[in-house]
Short mmCIF file of C-alpha atoms and ligand atoms in Angstrom, two decimals:
data_model
loop_
_atom_site.label_atom_id
_atom_site.label_comp_id
_atom_site.label_asym_id
_atom_site.label_seq_id
_atom_site.Cartn_x
_atom_site.Cartn_y
_atom_site.Cartn_z
CA UNK N 1 236.10 -54.19 -99.14
CA UNK N 2 234.91 -51.62 -96.57
CA UNK N 3 231.51 -51.11 -98.19
CA UNK N 4 228.80 -52.11 -95.74
CA UNK N 5 231.54 -52.69 -93.14
CA UNK N 6 229.19 -52.32 -90.15
CA UNK N 7 226.49 -54.65 -91.50
CA UNK N 8 229.06 -57.23 -92.62
CA UNK N 9 230.89 -57.14 -89.28
CA UNK N 10 227.62 -57.54 -87.37
CA UNK N 11 226.58 -60.50 -89.53
CA UNK N 12 230.04 -62.10 -89.23
CA UNK N 13 230.07 -61.78 -85.41
CA UNK N 14 226.53 -63.16 -85.15
CA UNK N 15 227.47 -66.12 -87.36
CA UNK N 16 230.35 -67.00 -85.01
CA UNK N 17 227.91 -67.58 -82.15
CA UNK N 18 227.39 -71.33 -81.63
CA UNK N 19 223.99 -72.85 -82.19
CA UNK N 20 221.58 -71.81 -79.47
CA UNK N 21 218.19 -73.08 -78.24
CA UNK N 22 215.39 -72.69 -80.79
CA UNK N 23 213.44 -70.55 -78.31
CA UNK N 24 216.26 -67.95 -78.39
CA UNK N 25 216.17 -68.00 -82.20
CA UNK N 26 212.38 -67.51 -82.08
CA UNK N 27 212.91 -64.46 -79.87
CA UNK N 28 215.43 -63.09 -82.41
CA UNK N 29 212.92 -63.59 -85.23
CA UNK N 30 210.18 -61.86 -83.22
CA UNK N 31 212.48 -58.91 -82.44
CA UNK N 32 213.42 -58.50 -86.12
CA UNK N 33 209.77 -58.69 -87.22
CA UNK N 34 208.57 -56.18 -84.61
CA UNK N 35 211.66 -53.97 -84.68
CA UNK N 36 212.23 -54.61 -80.96
CA UNK N 37 215.76 -53.66 -79.82
CA UNK N 38 217.28 -56.80 -78.30
CA UNK N 39 221.05 -57.11 -77.79
CA UNK N 40 221.30 -59.83 -80.46
CA UNK N 41 223.40 -63.03 -80.62
CA UNK N 42 226.98 -61.63 -80.55
CA UNK N 43 226.31 -59.33 -77.58
CA UNK N 44 224.30 -62.11 -75.91
CA UNK N 45 227.26 -64.46 -76.29
CA UNK N 46 229.63 -61.80 -74.86
CA UNK N 47 227.33 -61.26 -71.85
CA UNK N 48 227.10 -65.02 -71.32
CA UNK N 49 230.90 -65.36 -71.62
CA UNK N 50 231.62 -62.54 -69.13
CA UNK N 51 229.08 -63.94 -66.64
CA UNK N 52 230.76 -67.36 -66.91
CA UNK N 53 234.26 -65.84 -66.59
CA UNK N 54 233.44 -64.11 -63.30
CA UNK N 55 231.31 -67.07 -62.10
CA UNK N 56 228.34 -64.73 -61.63
CA UNK N 57 225.60 -66.07 -59.40
CA UNK N 58 223.67 -62.84 -58.76
CA UNK N 59 222.80 -60.80 -61.85
CA UNK N 60 220.57 -57.71 -62.04
CA UNK N 61 219.30 -56.47 -65.41
CA UNK N 62 217.89 -52.97 -65.89
CA UNK N 63 215.60 -52.76 -68.94
CA UNK N 64 214.98 -56.40 -69.78
CA UNK N 65 212.35 -56.28 -72.55
CA UNK N 66 210.79 -59.66 -73.32
CA UNK N 67 213.64 -61.60 -71.75
CA UNK N 68 216.19 -62.19 -74.53
CA UNK N 69 219.23 -60.80 -72.68
CA UNK N 70 217.85 -62.35 -69.47
CA UNK N 71 218.01 -65.78 -71.10
CA UNK N 72 221.76 -65.41 -71.83
CA UNK N 73 222.45 -64.42 -68.20
CA UNK N 74 220.20 -67.19 -66.84
CA UNK N 75 222.11 -69.74 -68.93
CA UNK N 76 225.42 -68.51 -67.45
CA UNK N 77 224.09 -68.51 -63.89
CA UNK N 78 222.73 -72.06 -64.31
CA UNK N 79 226.10 -73.25 -65.63
CA UNK N 80 227.86 -71.39 -62.79
CA UNK N 81 226.00 -73.59 -60.31
CA UNK N 82 222.78 -71.63 -59.81
CA UNK N 83 221.75 -68.30 -58.35
CA UNK N 84 219.43 -65.51 -59.42
CA UNK N 85 218.78 -63.18 -62.31
CA UNK N 86 216.52 -60.15 -61.88
CA UNK N 87 214.41 -59.16 -64.89
CA UNK N 88 212.99 -55.63 -64.74
CA UNK N 89 210.76 -53.84 -67.18
CA UNK N 90 208.01 -51.32 -66.57
CA UNK N 91 205.64 -52.91 -69.06
CA UNK N 92 203.45 -55.74 -67.72
CA UNK N 93 202.92 -57.32 -71.15
CA UNK N 94 206.68 -57.59 -71.81
CA UNK N 95 207.20 -59.08 -68.35
CA UNK N 96 204.55 -61.73 -69.11
CA UNK N 97 206.18 -62.53 -72.46
CA UNK N 98 209.54 -62.88 -70.70
CA UNK N 99 208.04 -65.23 -68.09
CA UNK N 100 206.70 -67.47 -70.88
CA UNK N 101 210.03 -67.55 -72.78
CA UNK N 102 212.12 -68.23 -69.68
CA UNK N 103 209.76 -71.00 -68.64
CA UNK N 104 210.11 -72.63 -72.06
CA UNK N 105 213.90 -72.34 -71.77
CA UNK N 106 213.79 -73.97 -68.30
CA UNK N 107 215.13 -70.98 -66.37
CA UNK N 108 212.01 -69.85 -64.45
CA UNK N 109 213.39 -71.03 -61.13
CA UNK N 110 216.37 -68.65 -61.47
CA UNK N 111 214.56 -65.49 -62.51
CA UNK N 112 212.77 -62.87 -60.39
CA UNK N 113 210.43 -60.63 -62.41
CA UNK N 114 209.88 -57.00 -61.40
CA UNK N 115 207.37 -54.74 -63.18
CA UNK N 116 208.82 -51.40 -62.18
CA UNK N 117 211.12 -48.55 -63.05
CA UNK N 118 214.44 -50.37 -63.18
CA UNK N 119 216.73 -48.14 -61.08
CA UNK N 120 214.10 -47.99 -58.33
CA UNK N 121 213.81 -51.79 -58.41
CA UNK N 122 217.59 -52.12 -58.06
CA UNK N 123 217.56 -49.63 -55.20
CA UNK N 124 214.94 -51.72 -53.37
CA UNK N 125 216.69 -55.07 -53.93
CA UNK N 126 219.38 -56.25 -51.55
CA UNK N 127 222.88 -56.46 -53.01
CA UNK N 128 225.61 -57.13 -53.69
CA UNK N 129 225.45 -58.34 -57.29
CA UNK N 130 228.23 -59.98 -59.28
CA UNK N 131 227.05 -58.49 -62.56
CA UNK N 132 224.69 -55.66 -63.48
CA UNK N 133 223.46 -55.15 -67.03
CA UNK N 134 222.05 -51.76 -68.05
CA UNK N 135 219.80 -51.35 -71.11
CA UNK N 136 217.28 -48.73 -69.92
CA UNK N 137 216.30 -45.50 -71.66
CA UNK N 138 219.58 -43.80 -72.44
CA UNK N 139 219.00 -40.37 -70.79
CA UNK N 140 218.84 -42.22 -67.45
CA UNK N 141 222.29 -43.83 -67.81
CA UNK N 142 224.35 -41.19 -65.90
CA UNK N 143 222.01 -41.05 -62.88
CA UNK N 144 221.80 -44.86 -62.70
CA UNK N 145 225.54 -45.25 -62.09
CA UNK N 146 225.55 -44.25 -58.40
CA UNK N 147 222.97 -46.93 -57.54
CA UNK N 148 224.77 -49.51 -59.69
CA UNK N 149 228.10 -48.76 -58.03
CA UNK N 150 226.51 -49.18 -54.59
CA UNK N 151 224.94 -52.55 -55.49
CA UNK N 152 227.83 -54.15 -57.40
CA UNK N 153 230.40 -56.11 -55.42
CA UNK N 154 234.09 -55.16 -55.66
CA UNK N 155 235.38 -57.22 -58.58
CA UNK N 156 231.92 -57.22 -60.15
CA UNK N 157 231.17 -56.24 -63.73
CA UNK N 158 228.84 -53.65 -65.20
CA UNK N 159 227.79 -54.06 -68.85
CA UNK N 160 225.95 -51.26 -70.67
CA UNK N 161 224.42 -51.54 -74.14
CA UNK N 162 224.16 -48.94 -76.94
CA UNK N 163 227.24 -46.98 -75.94
CA UNK N 164 228.24 -46.30 -79.57
CA UNK N 165 224.70 -45.12 -80.32
CA UNK N 166 225.05 -45.75 -84.02
CA UNK N 167 228.10 -43.44 -84.25
CA UNK N 168 226.35 -40.40 -82.82
CA UNK N 169 228.73 -40.36 -79.82
CA UNK N 170 231.68 -39.13 -81.93
CA UNK N 171 229.66 -36.83 -84.21
CA UNK N 172 230.45 -33.34 -82.85
CA UNK N 173 227.30 -31.90 -84.46
CA UNK N 174 225.12 -34.35 -82.54
CA UNK N 175 224.07 -32.62 -79.32
CA UNK N 176 220.79 -34.33 -78.40
CA UNK N 177 220.14 -34.98 -74.71
CA UNK N 178 220.26 -38.74 -75.28
CA UNK N 179 223.66 -38.68 -76.98
CA UNK N 180 225.01 -36.29 -74.35
CA UNK N 181 223.84 -38.68 -71.62
CA UNK N 182 225.64 -41.61 -73.25
CA UNK N 183 228.83 -39.52 -73.57
CA UNK N 184 228.50 -38.44 -69.93
CA UNK N 185 228.06 -42.02 -68.64
CA UNK N 186 231.03 -43.13 -70.75
CA UNK N 187 233.20 -40.33 -69.38
CA UNK N 188 232.15 -41.06 -65.79
CA UNK N 189 233.26 -44.68 -66.17
CA UNK N 190 236.41 -44.18 -68.26
CA UNK N 191 237.84 -41.41 -66.06
CA UNK N 192 237.09 -42.90 -62.63
CA UNK N 193 239.86 -44.77 -60.80
CA UNK N 194 237.15 -47.03 -59.36
CA UNK N 195 236.44 -48.66 -62.74
CA UNK N 196 238.49 -50.41 -65.44
CA UNK N 197 236.48 -49.85 -68.59
CA UNK N 198 236.49 -50.91 -72.24
CA UNK N 199 233.98 -50.15 -74.95
CA UNK N 200 233.58 -53.21 -77.17
CA UNK N 201 232.31 -52.34 -80.66
CA UNK N 202 229.93 -55.29 -80.84
CA UNK N 203 226.66 -54.27 -82.56
CA UNK N 204 225.81 -50.84 -81.01
CA UNK N 205 228.64 -50.81 -78.47
CA UNK N 206 228.84 -52.88 -75.31
CA UNK N 207 230.64 -51.07 -72.49
CA UNK N 208 232.25 -53.43 -69.98
CA UNK N 209 233.37 -51.93 -66.65
CA UNK N 210 235.14 -53.85 -63.91
CA UNK N 211 234.59 -52.45 -60.42
CA UNK N 212 238.16 -52.26 -59.24
CA UNK N 213 237.81 -49.80 -56.36
C1 LIG E 301 216.32 -52.01 -75.20
S1 LIG E 301 214.97 -52.83 -74.54
C2 LIG E 301 215.61 -54.21 -73.69
C3 LIG E 301 216.15 -55.30 -74.49
C4 LIG E 301 216.72 -56.42 -73.64
N1 LIG E 301 217.80 -55.96 -72.78
C5 LIG E 301 217.21 -57.51 -74.55
O1 LIG E 301 218.28 -57.36 -75.12
O2 LIG E 301 216.49 -58.49 -74.68
C6 LIG E 301 214.63 -51.84 -73.12
C7 LIG E 301 213.33 -52.22 -72.43
O3 LIG E 301 213.33 -51.68 -71.12
C8 LIG E 301 212.23 -50.79 -70.94
N2 LIG E 301 212.76 -49.68 -70.15
C9 LIG E 301 213.48 -48.61 -70.57
N3 LIG E 301 213.83 -47.84 -69.53
C10 LIG E 301 213.31 -48.42 -68.43
C11 LIG E 301 213.34 -48.09 -67.05
N4 LIG E 301 213.97 -47.00 -66.61
N5 LIG E 301 212.73 -48.93 -66.19
C12 LIG E 301 212.08 -50.03 -66.63
N6 LIG E 301 212.01 -50.41 -67.93
C13 LIG E 301 212.63 -49.61 -68.81
C14 LIG E 301 211.80 -50.40 -72.35
O4 LIG E 301 210.43 -50.05 -72.35
C15 LIG E 301 212.11 -51.68 -73.13
O5 LIG E 301 211.08 -52.60 -73.03
#
């Protein structure tokens, strides 16, 4: 029964996600074909749900790729009555792909596209934000938290992807800089009285932190 537990759980959670626009499904197919690391349907649905729950109108994404996660946040912001979603990636080609997808989905008017290092872009953009999503290169997670904390409103939510890192986080023999950075960011958020934090084991681990302080 527990053979292939992880793959079966991931498939089951993805299958629970209601039907979504065909453009989103096309993006999923592209990611699978090109081995591009998108958050996938179950994490996308969780991000969309959280953004709806807190009525997010200002969302900032760090590390947006070709716009898949952006589309889930844009959908929530539209249904929350409108606002803005910031897409940031340092690769011009990915930014262009994202602009095309979000236009097809009808969300262009909500999204601001930055081609930049993501933490620098957040630093330069006026806050506060209701929700910040972090999916940048993992060694940069710990240093990004100070800027995120400054830009998130009290009562806002931070979501960070890949916080299980395929199980490497609990493997004591695994001491790479990337894994250490993920452990450090997790510890910073779980031990601070300013945050109420849970790590949801959806796909590769979605950390959800509520800015309480
Ligand atoms: C994991 S992918 C993003 C996937 C996206 N969040 C989704 O689910 O659709 C991360 C992307 O952000 C870019 N990236 C990583 N670190 C970055 C940084 N510090 N600043 C800007 N872009 C970054 C990567 O090159 C890659 O295109």
